[in-house]
mmCIF file of C-alpha atoms and ligand atoms in Angstrom:
data_model
loop_
_atom_site.group_PDB
_atom_site.id
_atom_site.type_symbol
_atom_site.label_atom_id
_atom_site.label_comp_id
_atom_site.label_asym_id
_atom_site.label_seq_id
_atom_site.Cartn_x
_atom_site.Cartn_y
_atom_site.Cartn_z
ATOM 1 C CA MET A 618 0.000 0.000 0.000
ATOM 2 C CA SER A 619 1.355 3.452 -0.837
ATOM 3 C CA LYS A 620 1.911 6.167 1.730
ATOM 4 C CA VAL A 621 -0.028 9.408 1.709
ATOM 5 C CA LYS A 622 0.269 12.566 3.790
ATOM 6 C CA LYS A 623 -2.568 13.065 6.207
ATOM 7 C CA LYS A 624 -3.386 16.205 8.155
ATOM 8 C CA VAL A 625 -3.851 15.394 11.844
ATOM 9 C CA LYS A 626 -6.000 17.849 13.771
ATOM 10 C CA VAL A 627 -5.744 18.056 17.528
ATOM 11 C CA ILE A 628 -7.340 20.130 20.260
ATOM 12 C CA LYS A 629 -4.901 20.617 23.109
ATOM 13 C CA ILE A 630 -6.540 21.005 26.500
ATOM 14 C CA ASP A 631 -5.018 23.002 29.346
ATOM 15 C CA VAL A 632 -7.107 21.960 32.323
ATOM 16 C CA ASP A 633 -5.603 24.667 34.549
ATOM 17 C CA LYS A 634 -7.040 27.380 32.299
ATOM 18 C CA CYS A 635 -10.605 26.025 32.135
ATOM 19 C CA ASN A 636 -13.054 27.933 34.369
ATOM 20 C CA GLY A 637 -16.081 25.781 33.579
ATOM 21 C CA CYS A 638 -17.955 28.467 31.601
ATOM 22 C CA ARG A 639 -19.332 25.854 29.156
ATOM 23 C CA ALA A 640 -19.081 28.192 26.161
ATOM 24 C CA CYS A 641 -17.471 25.311 24.243
ATOM 25 C CA GLU A 642 -20.538 23.106 24.787
ATOM 26 C CA VAL A 643 -22.885 25.889 23.682
ATOM 27 C CA ALA A 644 -20.856 26.699 20.545
ATOM 28 C CA CYS A 645 -20.505 23.043 19.516
ATOM 29 C CA SER A 646 -24.151 22.120 20.012
ATOM 30 C CA ALA A 647 -25.343 25.286 18.217
ATOM 31 C CA PHE A 648 -23.039 24.671 15.237
ATOM 32 C CA HIS A 649 -24.258 21.086 14.906
ATOM 33 C CA ALA A 650 -27.947 21.877 15.469
ATOM 34 C CA SER A 651 -30.332 21.348 12.617
ATOM 35 C CA PRO A 652 -31.067 23.953 11.300
ATOM 36 C CA LYS A 653 -27.652 25.370 12.219
ATOM 37 C CA TYR A 654 -27.628 27.614 15.333
ATOM 38 C CA SER A 655 -31.333 26.919 15.980
ATOM 39 C CA SER A 656 -30.644 25.519 19.495
ATOM 40 C CA ASN A 657 -27.803 25.045 21.941
ATOM 41 C CA ASN A 658 -28.492 21.943 23.988
ATOM 42 C CA PRO A 659 -25.189 20.869 25.660
ATOM 43 C CA ALA A 660 -26.442 17.260 25.626
ATOM 44 C CA ARG A 661 -25.896 17.363 21.860
ATOM 45 C CA SER A 662 -22.392 18.818 22.171
ATOM 46 C CA ARG A 663 -19.362 16.828 21.023
ATOM 47 C CA ILE A 664 -17.301 18.408 23.763
ATOM 48 C CA ARG A 665 -18.444 17.908 27.356
ATOM 49 C CA LEU A 666 -17.252 19.245 30.628
ATOM 50 C CA ILE A 667 -16.585 17.146 33.712
ATOM 51 C CA ARG A 668 -17.639 19.886 36.115
ATOM 52 C CA GLU A 669 -17.480 19.798 39.901
ATOM 53 C CA PRO A 670 -17.200 23.409 41.141
ATOM 54 C CA LEU A 671 -16.953 22.441 44.835
ATOM 55 C CA ARG A 672 -13.746 20.529 44.070
ATOM 56 C CA ASP A 673 -12.574 23.063 41.471
ATOM 57 C CA VAL A 674 -12.632 20.307 38.828
ATOM 58 C CA TYR A 675 -13.250 21.457 35.254
ATOM 59 C CA LEU A 676 -12.187 18.989 32.584
ATOM 60 C CA PRO A 677 -13.229 19.489 28.941
ATOM 61 C CA VAL A 678 -13.206 16.286 26.848
ATOM 62 C CA TYR A 679 -14.124 16.063 23.161
ATOM 63 C CA ALA A 680 -15.811 13.031 21.669
ATOM 64 C CA GLY A 681 -13.750 10.306 20.031
ATOM 65 C CA GLU A 682 -14.581 6.789 18.921
ATOM 66 C CA TYR A 683 -17.730 4.777 19.504
ATOM 67 C CA ALA A 684 -17.192 1.847 21.885
ATOM 68 C CA LYS A 685 -19.567 -1.086 21.689
ATOM 69 C CA ALA A 686 -18.896 -2.374 25.197
ATOM 70 C CA GLU A 687 -17.690 -0.700 28.356
ATOM 71 C CA CYS A 688 -14.061 -1.308 29.262
ATOM 72 C CA SER A 689 -12.688 -2.536 32.559
ATOM 73 C CA GLY A 690 -10.749 0.638 33.345
ATOM 74 C CA ARG A 691 -11.721 1.856 36.793
ATOM 75 C CA GLY A 692 -8.491 3.555 37.806
ATOM 76 C CA LYS A 693 -8.234 6.771 39.802
ATOM 77 C CA TYR A 694 -5.813 9.576 39.060
ATOM 78 C CA VAL A 695 -4.758 12.314 41.454
ATOM 79 C CA ILE A 696 -3.379 15.341 39.633
ATOM 80 C CA ASP A 697 -2.487 18.519 41.530
ATOM 81 C CA GLY A 698 -4.414 17.161 44.520
ATOM 82 C CA LYS A 699 -7.626 16.620 42.511
ATOM 83 C CA GLU A 700 -9.008 13.132 42.015
ATOM 84 C CA TYR A 701 -10.272 12.009 38.605
ATOM 85 C CA SER A 702 -11.688 8.693 37.499
ATOM 86 C CA GLU A 703 -10.365 6.957 34.401
ATOM 87 C CA CYS A 704 -13.753 7.497 32.730
ATOM 88 C CA ASP A 705 -13.382 11.280 33.178
ATOM 89 C CA PHE A 706 -10.648 11.347 30.521
ATOM 90 C CA CYS A 707 -12.284 8.884 28.157
ATOM 91 C CA ARG A 708 -13.473 10.192 24.778
ATOM 92 C CA ALA A 709 -15.615 7.211 23.836
ATOM 93 C CA SER A 710 -19.347 7.075 23.378
ATOM 94 C CA CYS A 711 -19.881 3.883 25.394
ATOM 95 C CA PRO A 712 -22.746 1.997 27.078
ATOM 96 C CA SER A 713 -21.659 2.853 30.636
ATOM 97 C CA ARG A 714 -22.610 6.548 30.531
ATOM 98 C CA ASP A 715 -24.842 9.062 28.811
ATOM 99 C CA VAL A 716 -22.280 11.464 27.341
ATOM 100 C CA PHE A 717 -21.564 11.696 23.614
ATOM 101 C CA LYS A 718 -24.922 10.273 22.604
ATOM 102 C CA GLU A 719 -27.502 12.122 20.579
ATOM 103 C CA PRO A 720 -30.306 12.528 23.165
ATOM 104 C CA ASP A 721 -33.230 11.611 20.869
ATOM 105 C CA SER A 722 -31.795 8.696 18.902
ATOM 106 C CA GLY A 723 -29.050 7.541 21.287
ATOM 107 C CA LEU A 724 -26.651 7.407 18.318
ATOM 108 C CA PRO A 725 -22.995 8.187 19.072
ATOM 109 C CA LEU A 726 -21.667 11.709 18.689
ATOM 110 C CA LYS A 727 -18.112 12.240 17.478
ATOM 111 C CA CYS A 728 -16.111 15.444 17.104
ATOM 112 C CA ASP A 729 -15.718 16.308 13.405
ATOM 113 C CA MET A 730 -13.360 19.237 14.041
ATOM 114 C CA CYS A 731 -16.146 21.485 12.712
ATOM 115 C CA GLU A 732 -15.504 20.362 9.151
ATOM 116 C CA ASP A 733 -19.237 20.456 8.586
ATOM 117 C CA ASP A 734 -20.677 22.957 6.120
ATOM 118 C CA PRO A 735 -19.423 25.693 6.214
ATOM 119 C CA PRO A 736 -15.986 24.337 7.240
ATOM 120 C CA GLN A 737 -14.414 26.394 10.017
ATOM 121 C CA GLU A 738 -10.835 27.596 9.957
ATOM 122 C CA LYS A 739 -10.622 26.751 13.653
ATOM 123 C CA PRO A 740 -12.991 24.539 15.659
ATOM 124 C CA LEU A 741 -15.874 26.496 17.164
ATOM 125 C CA CYS A 742 -15.107 25.330 20.713
ATOM 126 C CA VAL A 743 -11.565 26.692 20.385
ATOM 127 C CA GLN A 744 -12.829 29.993 18.982
ATOM 128 C CA TRP A 745 -15.268 30.437 21.891
ATOM 129 C CA CYS A 746 -12.917 29.387 24.671
ATOM 130 C CA LEU A 747 -11.940 32.859 25.781
ATOM 131 C CA ASN A 748 -9.633 31.480 28.490
ATOM 132 C CA ASP A 749 -7.430 29.673 25.948
ATOM 133 C CA ALA A 750 -7.981 26.365 27.703
ATOM 134 C CA LEU A 751 -8.457 24.898 24.218
ATOM 135 C CA THR A 752 -5.898 25.396 21.467
ATOM 136 C CA TYR A 753 -5.925 23.989 17.971
ATOM 137 C CA GLU A 754 -2.946 22.235 16.397
ATOM 138 C CA GLU A 755 -2.362 20.694 12.976
ATOM 139 C CA ARG A 756 0.449 18.438 11.868
ATOM 140 C CA GLU A 757 1.161 16.195 8.886
ATOM 141 C CA GLU A 758 1.708 12.457 9.199
ATOM 142 C CA GLU A 759 2.543 9.789 6.619
ATOM 143 C CA VAL A 760 -0.039 7.002 6.665
ATOM 144 C CA GLU A 761 -0.994 3.979 4.552
ATOM 145 C CA GLU A 762 -3.460 4.906 1.844
ATOM 146 C CA GLU A 763 -6.872 3.417 2.524
ATOM 147 C CA VAL A 764 -10.478 3.866 1.655
ATOM 148 C CA LYS A 765 -12.115 5.611 4.603
ATOM 149 C CA MET A 766 -15.574 4.318 5.351
ATOM 150 C CA GLU A 767 -14.922 4.606 9.087
ATOM 151 C CA ASP A 768 -17.650 7.081 10.008
ATOM 152 C CA VAL A 769 -20.318 5.262 7.995
ATOM 153 C CA GLU A 770 -19.306 1.996 9.641
ATOM 154 C CA VAL A 771 -19.429 3.478 13.156
ATOM 155 C CA GLY A 772 -22.938 4.845 12.559
ATOM 156 C CA LEU A 773 -24.137 1.530 11.088
ATOM 157 C CA GLU A 774 -22.560 -0.524 13.847
ATOM 158 C CA SER A 775 -24.258 1.490 16.579
ATOM 159 C CA MET A 776 -27.616 1.311 14.778
ATOM 160 C CA VAL A 777 -27.272 -2.473 14.508
ATOM 161 C CA ASP A 778 -26.515 -2.596 18.250
ATOM 162 C CA LYS A 779 -29.550 -0.491 19.014
ATOM 163 C CA TYR A 780 -32.185 -1.827 16.611
ATOM 164 C CA GLY A 781 -30.851 -5.217 15.477
ATOM 165 C CA LEU A 782 -29.529 -6.202 12.071
ATOM 166 C CA GLN A 783 -32.862 -7.480 10.742
ATOM 167 C CA LYS A 784 -34.657 -4.184 11.402
ATOM 168 C CA ILE A 785 -31.894 -2.212 9.657
ATOM 169 C CA MET A 786 -32.002 -4.611 6.667
ATOM 170 C CA ASP A 787 -35.804 -4.288 6.461
ATOM 171 C CA THR A 788 -35.507 -0.484 6.500
ATOM 172 C CA VAL A 789 -32.828 -0.490 3.775
ATOM 173 C CA THR A 790 -34.979 -2.813 1.640
ATOM 174 C CA ARG A 791 -38.013 -0.569 2.139
ATOM 175 C CA LEU A 792 -36.009 2.584 1.266
ATOM 176 C CA SER A 793 -34.455 1.002 -1.819
ATOM 177 C CA LYS A 794 -37.946 0.104 -3.092
ATOM 178 C CA LYS A 795 -38.954 3.753 -2.753
ATOM 179 C CA GLU A 796 -36.175 4.968 -5.067
HETATM 180 S S1 SF4 B 537 -14.061 20.794 17.205
HETATM 181 FE FE1 SF4 B 537 -16.150 21.315 16.628
HETATM 182 S S2 SF4 B 537 -17.197 19.324 16.654
HETATM 183 FE FE2 SF4 B 537 -15.308 19.057 17.817
HETATM 184 S S3 SF4 B 537 -15.880 19.454 19.941
HETATM 185 FE FE3 SF4 B 537 -15.109 21.379 19.097
HETATM 186 S S4 SF4 B 537 -16.940 22.473 18.386
HETATM 187 FE FE4 SF4 B 537 -17.490 20.321 18.668
HETATM 188 S S1 SF4 B 538 -15.032 27.315 26.849
HETATM 189 FE FE1 SF4 B 538 -12.954 26.934 27.611
HETATM 190 S S2 SF4 B 538 -12.981 27.718 29.706
HETATM 191 FE FE2 SF4 B 538 -15.108 27.486 29.075
HETATM 192 S S3 SF4 B 538 -15.693 25.411 29.764
HETATM 193 FE FE3 SF4 B 538 -15.004 25.220 27.662
HETATM 194 S S4 SF4 B 538 -12.835 24.697 27.837
HETATM 195 FE FE4 SF4 B 538 -13.449 25.527 29.801
#
């Protein structure tokens, strides 16, 4: 397989600078609302805040991969005297918690780096984080060339988990007859 250059986009998180304002959640959910900017429900945001003001814990985490089953990680981390659970840092949409799931359908939410229409020069959450807790970085990496059906597969896999393969097949058959 030949190598191709791939742009890797990263949001760097400085936990010490986050004040828990939740502007990132508002901006993300508004940008991804349908129609765009018609609502700003944080439950639909692809970045969520672990927020415990009494312990001064503010940890923004943006959504990564869909996980079919919960993992066994139950570790605890103490950083600068504050205790975090392993799940706090996890970016997966997984069965053990409600974050990173579209509230109506339950389908997984994943950060798309705001590449949706119109594509943003910088992710919306980074633009609206006035404390600079979020910064955007790009770098180039050489990777094997491959056909990327990843996102379609993730969506299909989670729908099969939720509704069963037969129901999805029946729906596809019904839709194809309509065309
Ligand atoms: S980059 Fe865009 S999609 Fe990803 S969490 Fe930030 S606002 Fe949401
Ligand atoms: S916008 Fe920035 S400071 Fe506000 S909650 Fe999000 S990451 Fe924290």
